[in-house]
Amino acid sequence: SILLYTYRQKHPFNFVLLGFYTVSISFVVGLTCAFTS
């Protein structure tokens, strides 16, 4: 969150960071659902 606020001026890097964050969160949620069910 602080990292996104710091790099919001760098336009392409912000989208790359946001995409990586979204993919990593969905991957962690997927692994959690796979191992708890």
mmCIF file of the C-alpha atoms, coordinates in Angstrom:
data_MODEL
# 
_entry.id   MODEL 
# 
loop_
_atom_site.group_PDB 
_atom_site.id 
_atom_site.type_symbol 
_atom_site.label_atom_id 
_atom_site.label_alt_id 
_atom_site.label_comp_id 
_atom_site.label_asym_id 
_atom_site.label_entity_id 
_atom_site.label_seq_id 
_atom_site.pdbx_PDB_ins_code 
_atom_site.Cartn_x 
_atom_site.Cartn_y 
_atom_site.Cartn_z 
_atom_site.occupancy 
_atom_site.B_iso_or_equiv 
_atom_site.pdbx_formal_charge 
_atom_site.auth_seq_id 
_atom_site.auth_comp_id 
_atom_site.auth_asym_id 
_atom_site.auth_atom_id 
_atom_site.pdbx_PDB_model_num 
ATOM 1  C CA . SER A 1 1  ? 0.000   0.000   0.000   1.00 0.00 ? 1  SER A CA 1 
ATOM 2  C CA . ILE A 1 2  ? 2.797   2.381   0.938   1.00 0.00 ? 2  ILE A CA 1 
ATOM 3  C CA . LEU A 1 3  ? 4.833   0.999   -1.957  1.00 0.00 ? 3  LEU A CA 1 
ATOM 4  C CA . LEU A 1 4  ? 1.968   1.698   -4.379  1.00 0.00 ? 4  LEU A CA 1 
ATOM 5  C CA . TYR A 1 5  ? 1.632   5.225   -2.973  1.00 0.00 ? 5  TYR A CA 1 
ATOM 6  C CA . THR A 1 6  ? 5.351   5.832   -3.432  1.00 0.00 ? 6  THR A CA 1 
ATOM 7  C CA . TYR A 1 7  ? 5.458   4.616   -7.039  1.00 0.00 ? 7  TYR A CA 1 
ATOM 8  C CA . ARG A 1 8  ? 2.126   6.070   -8.225  1.00 0.00 ? 8  ARG A CA 1 
ATOM 9  C CA . GLN A 1 9  ? 3.989   8.693   -10.292 1.00 0.00 ? 9  GLN A CA 1 
ATOM 10 C CA . LYS A 1 10 ? 5.781   5.969   -12.292 1.00 0.00 ? 10 LYS A CA 1 
ATOM 11 C CA . HIS A 1 11 ? 2.908   4.945   -14.533 1.00 0.00 ? 11 HIS A CA 1 
ATOM 12 C CA . PRO A 1 12 ? 3.979   1.636   -16.171 1.00 0.00 ? 12 PRO A CA 1 
ATOM 13 C CA . PHE A 1 13 ? 5.758   0.331   -13.074 1.00 0.00 ? 13 PHE A CA 1 
ATOM 14 C CA . ASN A 1 14 ? 2.635   0.953   -11.009 1.00 0.00 ? 14 ASN A CA 1 
ATOM 15 C CA . PHE A 1 15 ? 0.581   -1.320  -13.268 1.00 0.00 ? 15 PHE A CA 1 
ATOM 16 C CA . VAL A 1 16 ? 3.265   -4.015  -13.206 1.00 0.00 ? 16 VAL A CA 1 
ATOM 17 C CA . LEU A 1 17 ? 3.419   -3.882  -9.407  1.00 0.00 ? 17 LEU A CA 1 
ATOM 18 C CA . LEU A 1 18 ? -0.371  -3.945  -9.111  1.00 0.00 ? 18 LEU A CA 1 
ATOM 19 C CA . GLY A 1 19 ? -0.594  -6.901  -11.506 1.00 0.00 ? 19 GLY A CA 1 
ATOM 20 C CA . PHE A 1 20 ? 2.073   -8.821  -9.603  1.00 0.00 ? 20 PHE A CA 1 
ATOM 21 C CA . TYR A 1 21 ? 0.319   -8.080  -6.305  1.00 0.00 ? 21 TYR A CA 1 
ATOM 22 C CA . THR A 1 22 ? -3.035  -9.292  -7.671  1.00 0.00 ? 22 THR A CA 1 
ATOM 23 C CA . VAL A 1 23 ? -1.542  -12.497 -9.111  1.00 0.00 ? 23 VAL A CA 1 
ATOM 24 C CA . SER A 1 24 ? 0.334   -13.293 -5.901  1.00 0.00 ? 24 SER A CA 1 
ATOM 25 C CA . ILE A 1 25 ? -2.751  -12.728 -3.724  1.00 0.00 ? 25 ILE A CA 1 
ATOM 26 C CA . SER A 1 26 ? -4.926  -14.916 -5.974  1.00 0.00 ? 26 SER A CA 1 
ATOM 27 C CA . PHE A 1 27 ? -2.219  -17.608 -5.966  1.00 0.00 ? 27 PHE A CA 1 
ATOM 28 C CA . VAL A 1 28 ? -2.056  -17.606 -2.153  1.00 0.00 ? 28 VAL A CA 1 
ATOM 29 C CA . VAL A 1 29 ? -5.861  -17.738 -1.892  1.00 0.00 ? 29 VAL A CA 1 
ATOM 30 C CA . GLY A 1 30 ? -5.951  -20.609 -4.408  1.00 0.00 ? 30 GLY A CA 1 
ATOM 31 C CA . LEU A 1 31 ? -3.338  -22.585 -2.479  1.00 0.00 ? 31 LEU A CA 1 
ATOM 32 C CA . THR A 1 32 ? -5.155  -21.961 0.795   1.00 0.00 ? 32 THR A CA 1 
ATOM 33 C CA . CYS A 1 33 ? -8.462  -23.172 -0.648  1.00 0.00 ? 33 CYS A CA 1 
ATOM 34 C CA . ALA A 1 34 ? -6.755  -26.212 -2.197  1.00 0.00 ? 34 ALA A CA 1 
ATOM 35 C CA . PHE A 1 35 ? -5.130  -27.308 1.060   1.00 0.00 ? 35 PHE A CA 1 
ATOM 36 C CA . THR A 1 36 ? -8.019  -26.562 3.432   1.00 0.00 ? 36 THR A CA 1 
ATOM 37 C CA . SER A 1 37 ? -10.738 -28.350 1.443   1.00 0.00 ? 37 SER A CA 1 
# 
